Coordinates of C-alpha atoms in Angstrom, one line a residue:
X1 CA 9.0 -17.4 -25.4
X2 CA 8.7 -13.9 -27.1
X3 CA 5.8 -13.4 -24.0
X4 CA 8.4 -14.5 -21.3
X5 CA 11.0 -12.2 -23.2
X6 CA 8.9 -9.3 -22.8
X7 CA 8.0 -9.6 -19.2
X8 CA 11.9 -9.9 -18.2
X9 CA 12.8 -6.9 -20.5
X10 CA 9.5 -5.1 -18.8
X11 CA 10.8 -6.0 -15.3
X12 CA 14.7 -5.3 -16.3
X13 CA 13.7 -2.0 -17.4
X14 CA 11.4 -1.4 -14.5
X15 CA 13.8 -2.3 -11.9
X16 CA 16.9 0.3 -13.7
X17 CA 13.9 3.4 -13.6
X18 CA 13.2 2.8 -10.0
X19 CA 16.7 2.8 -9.3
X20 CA 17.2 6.0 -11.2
X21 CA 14.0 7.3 -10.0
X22 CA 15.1 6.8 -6.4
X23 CA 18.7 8.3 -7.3
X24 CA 17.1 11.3 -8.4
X25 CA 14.5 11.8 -5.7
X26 CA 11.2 11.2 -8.1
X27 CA 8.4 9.0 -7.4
X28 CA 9.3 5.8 -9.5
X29 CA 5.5 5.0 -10.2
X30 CA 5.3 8.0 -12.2
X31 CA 8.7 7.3 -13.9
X32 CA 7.3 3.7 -14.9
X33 CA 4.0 4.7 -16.2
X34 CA 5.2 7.4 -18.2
X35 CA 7.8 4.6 -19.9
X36 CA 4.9 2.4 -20.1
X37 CA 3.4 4.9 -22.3
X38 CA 6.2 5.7 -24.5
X39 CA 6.7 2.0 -24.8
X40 CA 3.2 2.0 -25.9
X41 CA 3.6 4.1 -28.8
X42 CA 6.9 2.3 -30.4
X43 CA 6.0 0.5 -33.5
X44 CA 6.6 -3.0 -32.6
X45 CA 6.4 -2.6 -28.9
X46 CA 4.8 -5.7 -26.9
X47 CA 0.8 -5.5 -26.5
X48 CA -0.2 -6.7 -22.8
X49 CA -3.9 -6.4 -22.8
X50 CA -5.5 -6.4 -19.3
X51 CA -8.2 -9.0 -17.9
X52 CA -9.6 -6.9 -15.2
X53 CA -10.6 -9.5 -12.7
X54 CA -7.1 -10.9 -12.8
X55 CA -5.4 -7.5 -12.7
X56 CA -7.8 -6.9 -9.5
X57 CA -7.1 -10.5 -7.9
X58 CA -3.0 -10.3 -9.1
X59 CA -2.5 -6.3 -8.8
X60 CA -4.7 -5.2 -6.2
X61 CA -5.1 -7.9 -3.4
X62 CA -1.7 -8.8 -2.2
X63 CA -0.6 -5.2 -2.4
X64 CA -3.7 -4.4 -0.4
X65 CA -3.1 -6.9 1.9
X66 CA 0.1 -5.6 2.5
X67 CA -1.0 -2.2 3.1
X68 CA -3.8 -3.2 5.4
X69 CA -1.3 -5.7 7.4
X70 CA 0.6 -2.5 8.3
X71 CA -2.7 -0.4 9.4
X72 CA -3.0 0.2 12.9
X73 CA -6.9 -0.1 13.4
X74 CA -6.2 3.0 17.0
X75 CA -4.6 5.2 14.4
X76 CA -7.9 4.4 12.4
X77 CA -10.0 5.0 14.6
X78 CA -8.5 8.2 16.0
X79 CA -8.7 10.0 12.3
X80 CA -12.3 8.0 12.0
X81 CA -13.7 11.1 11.3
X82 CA -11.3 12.6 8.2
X83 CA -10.8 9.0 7.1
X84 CA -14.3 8.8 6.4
X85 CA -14.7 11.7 4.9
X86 CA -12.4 10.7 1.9
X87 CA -13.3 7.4 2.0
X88 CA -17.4 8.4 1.4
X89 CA -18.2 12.1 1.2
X90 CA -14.7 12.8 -1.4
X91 CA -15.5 9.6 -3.5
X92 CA -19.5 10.8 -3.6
X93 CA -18.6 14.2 -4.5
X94 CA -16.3 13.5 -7.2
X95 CA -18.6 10.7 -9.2
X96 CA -21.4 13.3 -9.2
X97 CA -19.0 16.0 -10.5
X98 CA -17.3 13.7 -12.9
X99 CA -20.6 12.5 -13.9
X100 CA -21.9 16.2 -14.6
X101 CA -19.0 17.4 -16.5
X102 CA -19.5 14.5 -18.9
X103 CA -23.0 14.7 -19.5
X104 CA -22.4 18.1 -20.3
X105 CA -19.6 17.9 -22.7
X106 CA -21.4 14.8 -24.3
X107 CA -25.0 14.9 -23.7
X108 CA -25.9 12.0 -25.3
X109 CA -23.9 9.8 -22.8
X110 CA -26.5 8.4 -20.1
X111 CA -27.0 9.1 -17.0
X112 CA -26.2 5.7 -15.5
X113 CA -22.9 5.8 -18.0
X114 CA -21.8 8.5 -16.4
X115 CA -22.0 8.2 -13.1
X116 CA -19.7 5.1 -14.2
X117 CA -17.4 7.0 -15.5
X118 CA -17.5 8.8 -11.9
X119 CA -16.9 6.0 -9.7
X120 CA -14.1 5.0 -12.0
X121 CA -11.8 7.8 -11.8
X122 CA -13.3 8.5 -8.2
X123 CA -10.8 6.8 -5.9
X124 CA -7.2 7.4 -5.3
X125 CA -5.7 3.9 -5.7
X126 CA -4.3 1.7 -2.5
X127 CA -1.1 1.1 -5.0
X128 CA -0.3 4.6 -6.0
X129 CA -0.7 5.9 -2.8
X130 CA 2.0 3.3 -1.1
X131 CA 3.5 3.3 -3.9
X132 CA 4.5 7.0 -3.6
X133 CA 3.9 7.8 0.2
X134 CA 6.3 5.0 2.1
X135 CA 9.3 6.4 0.0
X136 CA 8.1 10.1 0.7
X137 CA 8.1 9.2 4.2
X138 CA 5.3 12.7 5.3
X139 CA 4.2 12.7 8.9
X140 CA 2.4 10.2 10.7
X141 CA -0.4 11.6 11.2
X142 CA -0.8 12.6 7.3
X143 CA 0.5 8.7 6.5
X144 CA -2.5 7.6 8.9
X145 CA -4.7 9.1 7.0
X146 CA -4.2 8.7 3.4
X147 CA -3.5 4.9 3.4
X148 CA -6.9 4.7 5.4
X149 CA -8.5 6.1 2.6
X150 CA -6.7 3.9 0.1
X151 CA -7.4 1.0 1.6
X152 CA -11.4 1.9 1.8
X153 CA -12.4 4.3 -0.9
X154 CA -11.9 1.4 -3.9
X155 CA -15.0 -0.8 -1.9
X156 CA -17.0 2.9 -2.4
X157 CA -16.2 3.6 -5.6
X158 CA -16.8 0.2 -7.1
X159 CA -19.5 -0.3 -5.2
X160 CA -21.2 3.0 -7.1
X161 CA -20.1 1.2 -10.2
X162 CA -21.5 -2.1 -9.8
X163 CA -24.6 -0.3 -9.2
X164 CA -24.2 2.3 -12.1
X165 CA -23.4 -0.4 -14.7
X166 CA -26.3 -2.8 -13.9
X167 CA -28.6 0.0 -14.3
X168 CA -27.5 1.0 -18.0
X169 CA -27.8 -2.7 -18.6
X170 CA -31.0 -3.2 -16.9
X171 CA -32.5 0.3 -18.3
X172 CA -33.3 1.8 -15.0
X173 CA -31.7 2.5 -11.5
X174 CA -33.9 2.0 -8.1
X175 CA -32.1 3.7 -5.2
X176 CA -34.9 1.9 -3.1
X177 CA -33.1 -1.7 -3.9
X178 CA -29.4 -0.2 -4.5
X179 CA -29.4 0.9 -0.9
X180 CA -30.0 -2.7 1.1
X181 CA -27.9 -4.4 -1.3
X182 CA -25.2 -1.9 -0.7
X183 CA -25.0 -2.6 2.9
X184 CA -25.9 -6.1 2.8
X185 CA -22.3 -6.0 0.8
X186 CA -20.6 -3.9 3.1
X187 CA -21.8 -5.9 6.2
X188 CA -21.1 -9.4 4.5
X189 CA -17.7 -8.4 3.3
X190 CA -16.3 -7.5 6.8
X191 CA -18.0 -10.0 8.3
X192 CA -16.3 -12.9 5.9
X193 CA -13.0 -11.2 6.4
X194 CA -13.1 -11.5 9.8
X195 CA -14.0 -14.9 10.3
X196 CA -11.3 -16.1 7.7
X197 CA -8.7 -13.9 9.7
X198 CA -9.8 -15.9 12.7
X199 CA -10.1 -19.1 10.8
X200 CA -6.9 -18.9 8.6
X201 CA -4.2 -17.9 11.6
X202 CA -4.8 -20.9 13.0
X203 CA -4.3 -23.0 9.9
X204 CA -1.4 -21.0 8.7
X205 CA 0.0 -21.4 11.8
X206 CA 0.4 -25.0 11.9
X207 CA 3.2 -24.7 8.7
X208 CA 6.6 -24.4 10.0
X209 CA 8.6 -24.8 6.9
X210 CA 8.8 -21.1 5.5
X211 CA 8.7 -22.2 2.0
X212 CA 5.3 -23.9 2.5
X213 CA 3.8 -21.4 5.0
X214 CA 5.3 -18.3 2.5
X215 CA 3.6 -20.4 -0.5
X216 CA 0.4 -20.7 1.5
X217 CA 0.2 -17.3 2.7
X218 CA -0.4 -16.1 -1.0
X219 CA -3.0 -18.7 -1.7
X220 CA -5.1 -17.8 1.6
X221 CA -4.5 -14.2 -0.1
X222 CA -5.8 -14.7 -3.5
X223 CA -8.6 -17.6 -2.0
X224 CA -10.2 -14.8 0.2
X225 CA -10.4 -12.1 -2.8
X226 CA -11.8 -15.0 -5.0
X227 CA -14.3 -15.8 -2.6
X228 CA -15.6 -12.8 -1.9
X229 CA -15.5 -11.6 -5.7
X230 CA -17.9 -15.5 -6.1
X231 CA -20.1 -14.2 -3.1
X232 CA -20.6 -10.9 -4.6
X233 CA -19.5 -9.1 -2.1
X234 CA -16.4 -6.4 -1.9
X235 CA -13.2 -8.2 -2.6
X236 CA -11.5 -4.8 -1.1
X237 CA -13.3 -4.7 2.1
X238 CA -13.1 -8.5 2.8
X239 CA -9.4 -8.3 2.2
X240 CA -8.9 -5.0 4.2
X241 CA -10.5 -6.6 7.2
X242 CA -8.9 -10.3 6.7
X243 CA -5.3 -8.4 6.7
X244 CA -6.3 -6.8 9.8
X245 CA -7.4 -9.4 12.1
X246 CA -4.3 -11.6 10.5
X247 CA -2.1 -8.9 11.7
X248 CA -3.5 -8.9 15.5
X249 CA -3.5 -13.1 15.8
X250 CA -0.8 -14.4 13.6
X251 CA 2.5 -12.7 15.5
X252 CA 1.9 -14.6 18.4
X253 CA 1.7 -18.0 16.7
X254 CA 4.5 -16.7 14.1
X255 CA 8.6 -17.7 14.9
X256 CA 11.3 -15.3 13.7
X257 CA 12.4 -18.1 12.0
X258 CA 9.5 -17.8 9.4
X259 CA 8.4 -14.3 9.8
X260 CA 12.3 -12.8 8.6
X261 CA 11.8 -14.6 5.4
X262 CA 8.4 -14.2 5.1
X263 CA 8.7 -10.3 5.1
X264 CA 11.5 -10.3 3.0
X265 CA 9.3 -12.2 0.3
X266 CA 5.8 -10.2 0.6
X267 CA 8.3 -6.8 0.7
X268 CA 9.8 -8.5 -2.8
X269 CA 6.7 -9.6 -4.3
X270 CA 5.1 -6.2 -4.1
X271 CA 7.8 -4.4 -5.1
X272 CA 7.2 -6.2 -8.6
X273 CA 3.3 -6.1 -8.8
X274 CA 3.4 -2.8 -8.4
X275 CA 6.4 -2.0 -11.1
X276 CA 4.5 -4.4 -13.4
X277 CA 1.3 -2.2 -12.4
X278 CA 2.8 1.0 -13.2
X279 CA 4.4 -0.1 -16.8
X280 CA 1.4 -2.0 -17.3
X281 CA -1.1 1.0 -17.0
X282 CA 1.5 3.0 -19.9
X283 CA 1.1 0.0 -22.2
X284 CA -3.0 0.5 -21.9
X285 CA -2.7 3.7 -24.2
X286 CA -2.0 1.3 -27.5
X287 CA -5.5 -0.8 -27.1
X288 CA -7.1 2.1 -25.9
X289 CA -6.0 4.4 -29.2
X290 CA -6.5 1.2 -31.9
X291 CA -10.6 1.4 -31.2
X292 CA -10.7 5.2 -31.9
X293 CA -11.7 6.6 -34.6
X294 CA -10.2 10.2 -36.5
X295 CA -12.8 12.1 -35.2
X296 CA -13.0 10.6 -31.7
X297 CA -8.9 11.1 -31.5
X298 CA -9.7 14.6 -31.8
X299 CA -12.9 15.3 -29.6
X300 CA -11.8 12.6 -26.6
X301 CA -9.0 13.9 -25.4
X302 CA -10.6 17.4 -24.8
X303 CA -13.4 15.4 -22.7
X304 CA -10.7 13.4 -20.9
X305 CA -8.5 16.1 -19.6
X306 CA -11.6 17.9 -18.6
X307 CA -12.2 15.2 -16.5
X308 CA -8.8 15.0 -15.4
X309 CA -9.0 18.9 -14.2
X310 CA -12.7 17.9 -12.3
X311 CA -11.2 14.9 -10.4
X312 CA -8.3 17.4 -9.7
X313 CA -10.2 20.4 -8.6
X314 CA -13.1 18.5 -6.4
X315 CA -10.5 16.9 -3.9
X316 CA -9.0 20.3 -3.4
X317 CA -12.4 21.8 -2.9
X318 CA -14.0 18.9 -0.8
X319 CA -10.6 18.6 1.5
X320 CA -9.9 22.5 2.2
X321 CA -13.8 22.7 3.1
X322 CA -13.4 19.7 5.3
X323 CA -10.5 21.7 7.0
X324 CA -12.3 24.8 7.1
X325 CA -15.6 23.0 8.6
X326 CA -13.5 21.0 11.0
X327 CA -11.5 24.5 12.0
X328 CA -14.9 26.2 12.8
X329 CA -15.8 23.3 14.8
X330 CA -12.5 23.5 16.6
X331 CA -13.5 27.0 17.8
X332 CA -17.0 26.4 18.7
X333 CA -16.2 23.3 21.3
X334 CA -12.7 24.8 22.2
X335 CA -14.1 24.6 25.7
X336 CA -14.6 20.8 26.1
X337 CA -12.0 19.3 24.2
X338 CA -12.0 15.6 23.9
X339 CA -8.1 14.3 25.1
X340 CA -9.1 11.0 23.3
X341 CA -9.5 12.7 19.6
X342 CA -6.4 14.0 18.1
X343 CA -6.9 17.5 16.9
X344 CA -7.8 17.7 13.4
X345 CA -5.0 18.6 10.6
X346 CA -3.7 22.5 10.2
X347 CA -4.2 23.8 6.6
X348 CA -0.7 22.7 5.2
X349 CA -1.7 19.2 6.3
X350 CA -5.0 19.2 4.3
X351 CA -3.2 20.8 1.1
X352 CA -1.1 17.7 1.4
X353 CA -3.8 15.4 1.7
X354 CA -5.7 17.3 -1.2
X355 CA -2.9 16.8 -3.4
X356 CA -2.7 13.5 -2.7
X357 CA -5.2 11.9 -5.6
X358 CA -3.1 9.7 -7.9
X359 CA -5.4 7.0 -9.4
X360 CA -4.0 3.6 -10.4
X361 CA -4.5 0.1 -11.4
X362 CA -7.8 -0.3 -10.1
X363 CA -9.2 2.8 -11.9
X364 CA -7.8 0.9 -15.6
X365 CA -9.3 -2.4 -14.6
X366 CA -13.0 -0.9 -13.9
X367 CA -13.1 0.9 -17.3
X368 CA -12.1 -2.5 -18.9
X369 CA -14.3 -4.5 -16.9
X370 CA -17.3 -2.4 -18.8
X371 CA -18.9 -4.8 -20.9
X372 CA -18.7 -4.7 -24.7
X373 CA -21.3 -2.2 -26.2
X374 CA -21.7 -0.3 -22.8
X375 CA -22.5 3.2 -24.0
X376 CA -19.6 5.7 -24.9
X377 CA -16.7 2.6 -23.4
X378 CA -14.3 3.5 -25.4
X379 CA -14.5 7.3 -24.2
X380 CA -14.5 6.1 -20.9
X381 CA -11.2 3.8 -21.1
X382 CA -9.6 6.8 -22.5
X383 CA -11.1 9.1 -19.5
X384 CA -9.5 6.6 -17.1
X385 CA -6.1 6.5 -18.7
X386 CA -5.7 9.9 -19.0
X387 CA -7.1 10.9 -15.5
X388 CA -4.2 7.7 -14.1
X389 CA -1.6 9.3 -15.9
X390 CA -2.4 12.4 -15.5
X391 CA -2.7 12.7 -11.8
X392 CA 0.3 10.5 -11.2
X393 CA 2.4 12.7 -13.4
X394 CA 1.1 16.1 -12.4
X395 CA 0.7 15.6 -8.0
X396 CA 3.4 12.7 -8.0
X397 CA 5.7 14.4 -9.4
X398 CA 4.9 17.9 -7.3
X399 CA 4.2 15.7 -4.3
X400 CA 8.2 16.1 -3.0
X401 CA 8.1 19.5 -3.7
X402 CA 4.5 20.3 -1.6
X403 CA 6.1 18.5 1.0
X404 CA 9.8 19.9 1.0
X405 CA 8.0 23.3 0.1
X406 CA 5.3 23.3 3.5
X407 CA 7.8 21.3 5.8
X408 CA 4.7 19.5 7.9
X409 CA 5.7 19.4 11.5
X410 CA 6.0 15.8 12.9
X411 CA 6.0 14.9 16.3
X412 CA 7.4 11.2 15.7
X413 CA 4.4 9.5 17.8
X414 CA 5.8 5.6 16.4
X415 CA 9.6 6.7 17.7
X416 CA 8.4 7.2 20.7
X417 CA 5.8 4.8 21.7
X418 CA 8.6 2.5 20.1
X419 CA 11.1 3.7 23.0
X420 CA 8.3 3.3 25.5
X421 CA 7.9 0.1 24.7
X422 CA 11.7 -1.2 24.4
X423 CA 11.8 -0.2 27.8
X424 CA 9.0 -1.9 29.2
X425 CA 9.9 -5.1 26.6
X426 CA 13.5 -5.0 28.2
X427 CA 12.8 -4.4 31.6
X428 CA 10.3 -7.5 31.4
X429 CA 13.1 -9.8 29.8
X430 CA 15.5 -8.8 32.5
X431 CA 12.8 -9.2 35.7
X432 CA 12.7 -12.9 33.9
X433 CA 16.3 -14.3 35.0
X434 CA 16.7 -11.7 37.9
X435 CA 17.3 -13.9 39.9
X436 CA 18.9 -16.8 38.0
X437 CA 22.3 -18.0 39.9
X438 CA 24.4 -19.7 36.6
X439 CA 26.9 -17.4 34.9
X440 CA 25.0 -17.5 31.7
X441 CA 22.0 -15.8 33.5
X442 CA 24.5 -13.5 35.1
X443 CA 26.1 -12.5 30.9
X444 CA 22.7 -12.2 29.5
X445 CA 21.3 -9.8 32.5
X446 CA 24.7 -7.5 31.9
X447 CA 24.1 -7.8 28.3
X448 CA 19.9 -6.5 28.8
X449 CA 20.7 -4.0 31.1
X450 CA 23.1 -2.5 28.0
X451 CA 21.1 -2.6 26.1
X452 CA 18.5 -0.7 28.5
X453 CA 20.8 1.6 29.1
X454 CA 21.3 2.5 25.7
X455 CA 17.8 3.1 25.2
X456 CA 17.9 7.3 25.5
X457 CA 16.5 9.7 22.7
X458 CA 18.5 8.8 20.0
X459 CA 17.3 6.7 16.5
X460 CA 19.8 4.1 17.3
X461 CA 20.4 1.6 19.5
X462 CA 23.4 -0.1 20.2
X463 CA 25.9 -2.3 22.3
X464 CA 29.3 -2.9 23.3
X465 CA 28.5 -6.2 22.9
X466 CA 26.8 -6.8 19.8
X467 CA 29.7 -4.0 18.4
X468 CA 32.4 -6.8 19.5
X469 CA 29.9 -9.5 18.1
X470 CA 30.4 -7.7 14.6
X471 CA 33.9 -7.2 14.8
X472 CA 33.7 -11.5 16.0
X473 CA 31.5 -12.6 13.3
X474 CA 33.7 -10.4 10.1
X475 CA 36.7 -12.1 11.1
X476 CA 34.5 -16.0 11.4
X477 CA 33.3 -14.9 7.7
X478 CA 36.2 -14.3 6.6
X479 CA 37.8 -17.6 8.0
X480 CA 34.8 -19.4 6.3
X481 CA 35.6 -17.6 3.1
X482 CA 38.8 -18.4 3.1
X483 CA 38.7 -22.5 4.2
X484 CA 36.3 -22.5 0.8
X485 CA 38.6 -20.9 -0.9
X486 CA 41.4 -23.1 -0.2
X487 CA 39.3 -26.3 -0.7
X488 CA 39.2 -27.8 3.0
X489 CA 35.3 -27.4 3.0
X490 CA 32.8 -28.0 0.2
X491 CA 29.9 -25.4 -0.6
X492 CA 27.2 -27.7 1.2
X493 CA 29.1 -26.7 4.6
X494 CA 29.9 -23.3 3.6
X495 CA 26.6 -22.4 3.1
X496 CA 25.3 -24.3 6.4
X497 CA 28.1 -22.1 8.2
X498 CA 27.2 -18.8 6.4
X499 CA 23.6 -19.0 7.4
X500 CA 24.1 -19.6 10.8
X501 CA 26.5 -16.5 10.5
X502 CA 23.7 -14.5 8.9
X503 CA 21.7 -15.2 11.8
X504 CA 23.9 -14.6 14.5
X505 CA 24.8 -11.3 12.5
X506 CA 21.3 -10.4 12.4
X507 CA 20.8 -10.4 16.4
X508 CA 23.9 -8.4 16.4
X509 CA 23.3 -5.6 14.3
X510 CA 22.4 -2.0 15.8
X511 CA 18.8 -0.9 15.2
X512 CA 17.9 2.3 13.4
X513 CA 14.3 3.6 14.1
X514 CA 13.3 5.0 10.3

């Protein structure tokens, strides 16, 4: 009981700082982890030490999932180029310099060790990064980019690690064997995920009841993570790719019946992974302080916040060279621009992206994953703590401002390709009962060519009709309300009234483009 007490006082108080957090305009990830930490150093406080391959499977896959489920795979494709250069070239880059900066300060840390401690801190997490991003709400094109990276750069990073720690347990590292095996795993991974996309829509599909097919949707989720994970291949990319070919085949076998409730669950359910992430990561510092020693308080957190600064610095450097490469470029072949490539990012745009580094859940669970006796682990758990907090305090906290501060010009591509298609959508509804005789027909055509109508350069869409449905149904709730009240109906038929209400209210309501 004292376990279950803690989680609901954990989630209690995680739910009332994202509220505040919110109210006050500051990233509520960096609000929880900085609780979690002072949690972490009251006498007394709850101890939640971390399994890292359930943190990965639980944390880390259904958030992914529902990142990845969002992704359009054109937008990918069209930023192909500065996707991939955070998702490879930035992660490279940063091991190596976090790697170098270690064996310097602590020389007798090996090689392989470090370039460990590299790939740990490397990646920008897929959970910080929505997280913070969806409630900053930058541009498009800047959104486009980032949580391609997120949802990419962890396979990279832990890839490099898987590597890195087999070598300090096996003594030695052969690139000649890393290499195949690394693209043996990249290559297996995507193709898994996208035969159980294929495979799974069409069982999913066959489960009407939205409590069953909700329940089975996050099974399928955490089956494909641990089959991949059994298979040794990239739980990450597998899931990335499953998400993606689940979000091109399952809305056409997919009622509105099932799919209103369904989103409203996955929206709920990561909304508390990733608060129970967050306060979770604060709560590390207790475990991570117990295995230290006087003298190693005092040295290791000089070597930590150096590595902090590195992991900092490097993504600055890397992106604004990026930019400056891809503006050179710009000049050079200015002549025979490609109308199918967007044109890269100004500078403001790549400041943005630069600063965009926090490290999260995934980062923690790597350094923990590290075998017992792996060389210098317990500076490395405190590297990875610091450089997670650190970067979630220091750019998520400056993130608002950066963006208030540069004001990055968007040019609302998804409003507009979402009027273009309303249009067409509408215009194809109404071609469908043109020529119906009944009076029914003869409503529903007035009622589409409202709404058409109302369809102009505006982020709402309304009608007469569904204003007069509104004003119809408040007046039906309150008559339910009130025959409850009274006692002329029981709750069993209030309730069977109320939801078909809810639903009729739904189809009524006006729709806001966000």
């Amino acid at each position: 009981m004292i376990f279950f007490e803690s989680i609901l006082a954990i989630m209690l108080g995680a739910v009332l700082l994202s509220a505040g957090a919110r109210r006050i305009g500051v990233p509520y990830p960096v609000v929880l982890a900085v609780a979690g930490t002072a949690l972490a150093l009251v006498p007394n406080a709850p101890e939640f030490a971390l399994d890292p391959e359930l943190v990965l499977a639980l944390f880390v896959a259904p958030i992914l999932l529902d990142a990845a489920f969002d992704t359009s795979p054109r937008d990918l494709r069209r930023n192909w180029l500065s996707v991939g250069s955070l998702v490879v070239v930035a992660v490279g880059v940063t091991t190596v310099a976090v790697a170098a900066v270690a064996r310097w300060l602590v020389p007798d840390l090996p090689w392989a060790a470090a370039v460990a401690l590299g790939a740990i801190v490397a990646p920008p997490d897929a959970v910080a990064a929505t997280a913070v991003l969806r409630r900053l709400r930058p541009p498009h094109r800047l959104l486009v980019i980032l949580e391609g990276e997120s949802l990419l750069n962890d396979a990279t990073a832990l890839l490099i690690y898987r590597v890195a720690v087999g070598a300090v347990l096996v003594g030695g590292f052969s690139p000649a064997s890393a290499l195949p095996t690394f693209g043996l795993v990249v290559i297996g991974s995507i193709g898994l995920g996208a035969f159980l996309g294929w495979s799974l829509v069409r069982f999913l599909g066959a489960f009407k009841d939205p409590p069953s097919a909700i329940i089975l949707q996050f099974i399928t989720t955490f089956g494909v993570w641990i089959l991949a994970e059994r298979l040794h291949l990239s739980g990450i990319i597998t899931i990335v790719v499953y998400a993606m070919v689940i979000a091109r085949t399952a809305p056409a076998r997919t009622s509105a019946r099932l799919r209103i409730p369904s989103y409203a669950v996955w929206e709920t359910t990561v909304f508390v992974l990733q608060t129970l992430a967050f306060v979770l990561i604060g709560l590390q510092l207790r475990p991570i302080l117990a295995n230290l020693s006087p003298r190693e308080i005092g040295a290791f957190p000089v070597i930590a916040l150096a590595v902090l600064a590195t992991v900092i610095i490097v993504r600055l450097s890397w992106v604004m060279t990026y930019q400056a490469i891809a503006k050179l470029t710009r000049r050079a072949t200015e002549g025979a621009k490609d109308e199918t490539r967007p044109a890269s990012t100004a500078g403001s745009d790549g400041l943005i992206i630069a600063w965009c580094g926090m490290r999260g859940i995934v980062t923690l669970a790597a350094a923990y994953a590290l075998p017992g006796g792996f060389p210098h682990r317990d500076l490395i758990l405190l590297c990875a703590f610091t450089v997670v907090v650190g970067t979630l305090l220091i750019q998520g906290l400056t993130l608002p401002l950066l963006l208030r501060r540069l004001s990055p010009r968007d040019d609302r591509p998804v409003e507009r390709e979402f009027r273009m298609a309303r249009k067409l959508a509408l215009k194809a509804a109404i071609a469908t009962i043109r020529d119906a005789p009944s009076e029914a027909a003869l409503a529903v055509r007035r009622e589409y060519d409202d709404m058409l109508a109302q369809t102009r350069d505006s982020d709402e869409f309304d009608t007469t009709q569904n204003q007069l449905r509104r004003d119809a149904l408040a007046a039906a709730r309150d008559k339910a309300l009130a025959l409850r009240r009274d006692g002329t109906i029981g709750d069993d038929a209030f309730h069977r009234l109320e939801e078909e209400l809810d639903w009729l209210e739904l189809g009524a309501a006006a729709r806001t483009v966000e």
